[in-house]
Structures are given as C-alpha cells and as structure tokens.
Tab-separated table of C-alpha atoms in Angstrom:
chain	number	residue	atom	x	y	z
A	1	UNK	CA	98.921	94.883	88.355
A	2	UNK	CA	100.543	92.841	91.147
A	3	UNK	CA	97.507	90.554	91.272
A	4	UNK	CA	97.688	90.009	87.506
A	5	UNK	CA	101.407	89.197	87.638
A	6	UNK	CA	100.855	86.674	90.452
A	7	UNK	CA	98.066	84.971	88.517
A	8	UNK	CA	100.248	84.761	85.401
A	9	UNK	CA	103.044	83.162	87.448
A	10	UNK	CA	100.634	80.624	88.949
A	11	UNK	CA	99.286	79.783	85.495
A	12	UNK	CA	102.791	79.261	84.113
A	13	UNK	CA	103.777	77.071	87.071
A	14	UNK	CA	100.617	74.987	86.751
A	15	UNK	CA	100.987	74.493	83.018
A	16	UNK	CA	104.689	73.663	83.379
A	17	UNK	CA	103.736	70.819	85.684
A	18	UNK	CA	101.438	69.468	82.989
A	19	UNK	CA	103.966	69.699	80.159
A	20	UNK	CA	105.496	66.387	81.274
A	21	UNK	CA	102.238	64.718	80.254
A	22	UNK	CA	102.362	66.060	76.691
A	23	UNK	CA	102.154	63.497	73.899
A	24	UNK	CA	103.866	63.632	70.525
A	25	UNK	CA	100.553	63.302	68.661
A	26	UNK	CA	98.671	66.341	67.424
A	27	UNK	CA	95.572	67.067	69.503
A	28	UNK	CA	92.303	67.206	67.554
A	29	UNK	CA	89.762	69.124	69.692
A	30	UNK	CA	86.810	68.544	67.347
A	31	UNK	CA	83.667	67.635	69.293
A	32	UNK	CA	85.149	68.580	72.667
A	33	UNK	CA	83.639	70.955	75.209
A	34	UNK	CA	86.078	72.920	77.355
A	35	UNK	CA	85.477	74.883	80.555
A	36	UNK	CA	88.000	77.333	81.932
A	37	UNK	CA	89.005	80.559	83.603
A	38	UNK	CA	90.738	83.686	82.330
A	39	UNK	CA	92.131	86.786	84.034
A	40	UNK	CA	94.075	89.822	82.925
A	41	UNK	CA	94.116	93.570	82.395
A	42	UNK	CA	91.446	95.942	81.130
A	43	UNK	CA	92.415	99.243	79.478
A	44	UNK	CA	89.678	101.862	78.978
A	45	UNK	CA	90.399	103.939	75.877
A	46	UNK	CA	87.197	106.025	75.940
A	47	UNK	CA	88.565	108.397	78.609
A	48	UNK	CA	89.874	111.663	77.158
A	49	UNK	CA	91.416	113.132	80.294
A	50	UNK	CA	93.307	111.962	83.377
A	51	UNK	CA	91.088	109.186	84.700
A	52	UNK	CA	92.658	105.833	85.692
A	53	UNK	CA	92.530	103.622	82.602
A	54	UNK	CA	93.883	100.206	83.666
A	55	UNK	CA	92.182	97.695	85.957
A	56	UNK	CA	91.761	93.976	86.639
A	57	UNK	CA	89.224	91.815	84.804
A	58	UNK	CA	88.397	88.125	84.803
A	59	UNK	CA	85.797	85.516	84.046
A	60	UNK	CA	84.687	81.989	83.259
A	61	UNK	CA	84.341	80.395	79.830
A	62	UNK	CA	82.840	77.474	77.930
A	63	UNK	CA	84.195	76.627	74.481
A	64	UNK	CA	83.016	74.010	71.976
A	65	UNK	CA	85.062	72.933	68.943
A	66	UNK	CA	82.645	72.062	66.142
A	67	UNK	CA	85.609	71.479	63.789
A	68	UNK	CA	89.324	70.890	64.197
A	69	UNK	CA	90.176	74.556	63.721
A	70	UNK	CA	86.868	76.254	64.564
A	71	UNK	CA	85.097	76.846	67.873
A	72	UNK	CA	82.358	78.892	69.487
A	73	UNK	CA	82.525	80.141	73.054
A	74	UNK	CA	80.504	81.941	75.689
A	75	UNK	CA	81.883	83.715	78.739
A	76	UNK	CA	80.851	85.623	81.847
A	77	UNK	CA	83.267	88.415	82.757
A	78	UNK	CA	83.607	91.320	85.181
A	79	UNK	CA	85.214	94.551	83.999
A	80	UNK	CA	85.221	98.313	84.521
A	81	UNK	CA	83.887	100.782	81.956
A	82	UNK	CA	84.029	104.538	81.518
A	83	UNK	CA	84.057	107.558	79.238
A	84	UNK	CA	84.799	111.285	79.393
A	85	UNK	CA	84.533	113.884	76.661
A	86	UNK	CA	84.088	117.559	75.711
A	87	UNK	CA	83.540	119.419	72.475
A	88	UNK	CA	86.543	121.696	72.827
A	89	UNK	CA	88.925	118.827	73.573
A	90	UNK	CA	90.511	120.614	76.525
A	91	UNK	CA	91.260	119.158	79.937
A	92	UNK	CA	87.970	120.659	80.952
A	93	UNK	CA	86.878	121.750	84.357
A	94	UNK	CA	83.665	119.774	84.294
A	95	UNK	CA	82.182	121.862	87.104
A	96	UNK	CA	81.792	124.974	84.958
A	97	UNK	CA	80.529	123.041	81.892
A	98	UNK	CA	82.069	125.515	79.454
A	99	UNK	CA	81.871	122.987	76.614
A	100	UNK	CA	78.600	122.652	74.769
A	101	UNK	CA	78.636	118.879	75.195
A	102	UNK	CA	80.668	117.279	77.957
A	103	UNK	CA	80.414	114.550	80.553
A	104	UNK	CA	82.075	111.836	82.559
A	105	UNK	CA	80.829	108.291	83.148
A	106	UNK	CA	82.437	105.650	85.359
A	107	UNK	CA	81.020	102.199	86.009
A	108	UNK	CA	81.403	98.441	86.393
A	109	UNK	CA	79.666	95.704	84.455
A	110	UNK	CA	79.062	92.013	84.005
A	111	UNK	CA	79.766	91.142	80.369
A	112	UNK	CA	78.527	88.103	78.440
A	113	UNK	CA	80.598	87.754	75.222
A	114	UNK	CA	79.825	85.191	72.511
A	115	UNK	CA	82.331	84.589	69.726
A	116	UNK	CA	83.465	82.379	66.875
A	117	UNK	CA	87.162	81.548	66.640
A	118	UNK	CA	89.465	80.254	63.914
A	119	UNK	CA	92.685	78.547	65.003
A	120	UNK	CA	95.660	77.988	62.709
A	121	UNK	CA	98.505	75.671	63.645
A	122	UNK	CA	101.943	77.209	64.144
A	123	UNK	CA	103.838	74.169	65.407
A	124	UNK	CA	102.433	70.836	66.567
A	125	UNK	CA	99.926	71.694	69.347
A	126	UNK	CA	100.825	75.390	69.383
A	127	UNK	CA	98.367	77.573	67.437
A	128	UNK	CA	97.431	81.152	66.760
A	129	UNK	CA	93.832	82.292	66.499
A	130	UNK	CA	91.504	85.083	65.390
A	131	UNK	CA	88.025	85.707	66.804
A	132	UNK	CA	84.955	87.865	66.240
A	133	UNK	CA	82.043	88.306	68.598
A	134	UNK	CA	79.143	90.141	70.157
A	135	UNK	CA	78.691	90.922	73.842
A	136	UNK	CA	75.985	92.033	76.265
A	137	UNK	CA	77.110	94.232	79.163
A	138	UNK	CA	74.921	94.760	82.228
A	139	UNK	CA	76.041	97.622	84.457
A	140	UNK	CA	76.334	96.883	88.166
A	141	UNK	CA	77.639	100.379	88.963
A	142	UNK	CA	76.895	103.576	87.026
A	143	UNK	CA	78.152	107.039	87.983
A	144	UNK	CA	77.327	110.025	85.744
A	145	UNK	CA	78.868	113.393	86.593
A	146	UNK	CA	79.423	116.833	85.066
A	147	UNK	CA	77.156	116.254	82.073
A	148	UNK	CA	76.191	119.367	80.123
A	149	UNK	CA	72.536	120.446	80.245
A	150	UNK	CA	72.429	119.916	76.473
A	151	UNK	CA	72.721	116.155	77.025
A	152	UNK	CA	69.262	115.036	78.164
A	153	UNK	CA	69.367	111.390	77.094
A	154	UNK	CA	68.538	108.745	79.704
A	155	UNK	CA	71.287	106.205	79.217
A	156	UNK	CA	70.511	102.507	79.517
A	157	UNK	CA	72.203	100.332	82.145
A	158	UNK	CA	72.872	97.651	79.549
A	159	UNK	CA	74.531	97.792	76.161
A	160	UNK	CA	75.782	95.661	73.288
A	161	UNK	CA	79.341	95.562	71.982
A	162	UNK	CA	81.167	94.271	68.944
A	163	UNK	CA	84.637	92.873	69.492
A	164	UNK	CA	87.565	91.273	67.699
A	165	UNK	CA	90.609	89.534	69.060
A	166	UNK	CA	93.684	87.453	68.438
A	167	UNK	CA	95.943	85.237	70.489
A	168	UNK	CA	97.867	82.019	71.054
A	169	UNK	CA	96.650	78.621	72.246
A	170	UNK	CA	98.655	75.584	73.405
A	171	UNK	CA	97.196	72.111	73.885
A	172	UNK	CA	99.216	70.519	76.672
A	173	UNK	CA	97.502	67.167	76.146
A	174	UNK	CA	94.121	65.808	75.040
A	175	UNK	CA	92.299	67.573	77.869
A	176	UNK	CA	94.285	70.621	78.996
A	177	UNK	CA	95.188	73.879	77.242
A	178	UNK	CA	96.514	77.332	78.102
A	179	UNK	CA	96.052	80.520	76.092
A	180	UNK	CA	96.672	84.258	75.889
A	181	UNK	CA	94.532	86.737	73.957
A	182	UNK	CA	93.985	90.420	73.218
A	183	UNK	CA	90.461	91.711	72.537
A	184	UNK	CA	89.079	95.135	71.562
A	185	UNK	CA	85.466	96.031	72.456
A	186	UNK	CA	83.352	98.956	71.249
A	187	UNK	CA	79.734	99.656	72.239
A	188	UNK	CA	77.494	101.501	74.634
A	189	UNK	CA	76.766	105.151	73.854
A	190	UNK	CA	77.405	107.556	76.766
A	191	UNK	CA	77.117	110.952	75.109
A	192	UNK	CA	77.641	112.935	71.931
A	193	UNK	CA	80.171	115.501	70.797
A	194	UNK	CA	79.683	118.041	68.052
A	195	UNK	CA	81.683	117.805	64.864
A	196	UNK	CA	82.492	114.215	63.964
A	197	UNK	CA	85.864	113.548	62.358
A	198	UNK	CA	84.294	112.322	59.093
A	199	UNK	CA	80.985	111.355	57.516
A	200	UNK	CA	81.104	108.013	59.334
A	201	UNK	CA	81.602	109.666	62.732
A	202	UNK	CA	78.360	111.036	64.202
A	203	UNK	CA	80.095	112.288	67.340
A	204	UNK	CA	78.672	109.638	69.671
A	205	UNK	CA	80.908	108.705	72.591
A	206	UNK	CA	81.126	104.909	72.777
A	207	UNK	CA	82.643	102.796	75.513
A	208	UNK	CA	85.870	101.237	74.258
A	209	UNK	CA	88.000	98.684	76.110
A	210	UNK	CA	91.030	96.519	75.357
A	211	UNK	CA	91.290	93.281	77.351
A	212	UNK	CA	94.414	91.150	77.706
A	213	UNK	CA	93.632	87.621	78.952
A	214	UNK	CA	95.652	84.658	80.164
A	215	UNK	CA	93.711	81.487	80.790
A	216	UNK	CA	93.449	77.757	81.333
A	217	UNK	CA	90.756	75.417	79.999
A	218	UNK	CA	90.020	71.702	80.385
A	219	UNK	CA	87.871	69.264	78.431
A	220	UNK	CA	85.557	67.301	80.733
A	221	UNK	CA	83.638	65.463	78.014
A	222	UNK	CA	83.098	65.259	74.288
A	223	UNK	CA	79.896	66.244	72.511
A	224	UNK	CA	78.778	64.344	69.415
C-alpha cells in the first residue's frame, strides 16, 4: 500500500502544478484521443478463507471521446487473481480434502479491458461517470492446489470478464485530465460447489476483483 500512496501523492502534486493553466471555458473532449496511465489497488473477493486479498495493479490506457459525454477506451493492465472454496464452507484443511468439492487457485494475469463510458457534468470541468465493459485476461502465473478429486476440469489460462464501474474525472485544461475510478470484475470459472444459493446460482466459482484506480491522461491529437 505504501507504493500506492506514493503514486497518489505524485499524481496530486503533478496535477496541482497544472491547475494554474486551467481556463474558465468548459472543455469539450469530443473527437479527442487521450493516452494515459493508471495505478491503484486490487481486492480479490473470490477467496473464502485467509489468503491475502489486496495487491497493487496498474496499466496503460487509450480513450477516445466520440461525443461530448461519451467515450470508448481500451487498456492493458497487470493484476493478481485467485479463488478458494469448499462445499462445507469451513476454514478447510485442504490437505485432507474432506469437502466434496474444494480447491485453491492463485495467479497473475495481463488484462485487456474494453469499455464504454458516460460522463455527466457536476461542476464546470469536473464530472462523474459510469462505465460498462468486457475484458480478456491472460494468465501469466497459475497455481492450483488442494483441488478435490471430484474436480477434473482442465481450466483455461485465459478467461473473459464482465465489469462495471464509476468514478470522477477532472479536465485540467484542453489536453490534460486526472481521474479516479472503482471497477468490479467477474469472470473466469475456477471450480464448482454443490448447492447454489438460488436458481440463478449454479455453484460455479468465478474470479471476482474490485479495482480502485487513480490516473492521468493527455490528449496528443484530435481524431475527426
């Protein structure tokens, strides 16, 4: 977390230096292509036991505003993933595999999210936003341990995720902006438990992550 705090401080200091350049006019980003960087925390919520859940994540982004309040973006990010589960819900001793279905997965991945975003102005060049997207994750590290013999599936080293997010964006001037966002991802099956909670729950154990991002982006040119 120290690294994340230092990066947030640097971002704030950098953006503060740019605030002096801010103009009174409202920035219209339509037709502009931005490139940037984002970093932050990653919380794994698909662990059921005492595994470490919080880690660092970061990446690069490209964002194009096809309308004043609408944009599409693509990113390349690094993050950690994981899941643990058992049918009986206890803090299981995985070594004896007493549960009918149980397992633990820990890994790392390169993620490529694509999303569409709607921004709504709050005050002058300060806006909130909502986003929806789809992401491809390619595992660079995959560790499976203590899986029950009943689970015989060969899990893929890539997966697809759905995600939604919200956040705040501030246009410092015509070219520079800073932002903060929260995103929730779900996807990638790593096992199955018996007895789903309802008819919509088939017991599959999906990878779930919550990412908190702080970032900076800059427009280098406009696209017609």
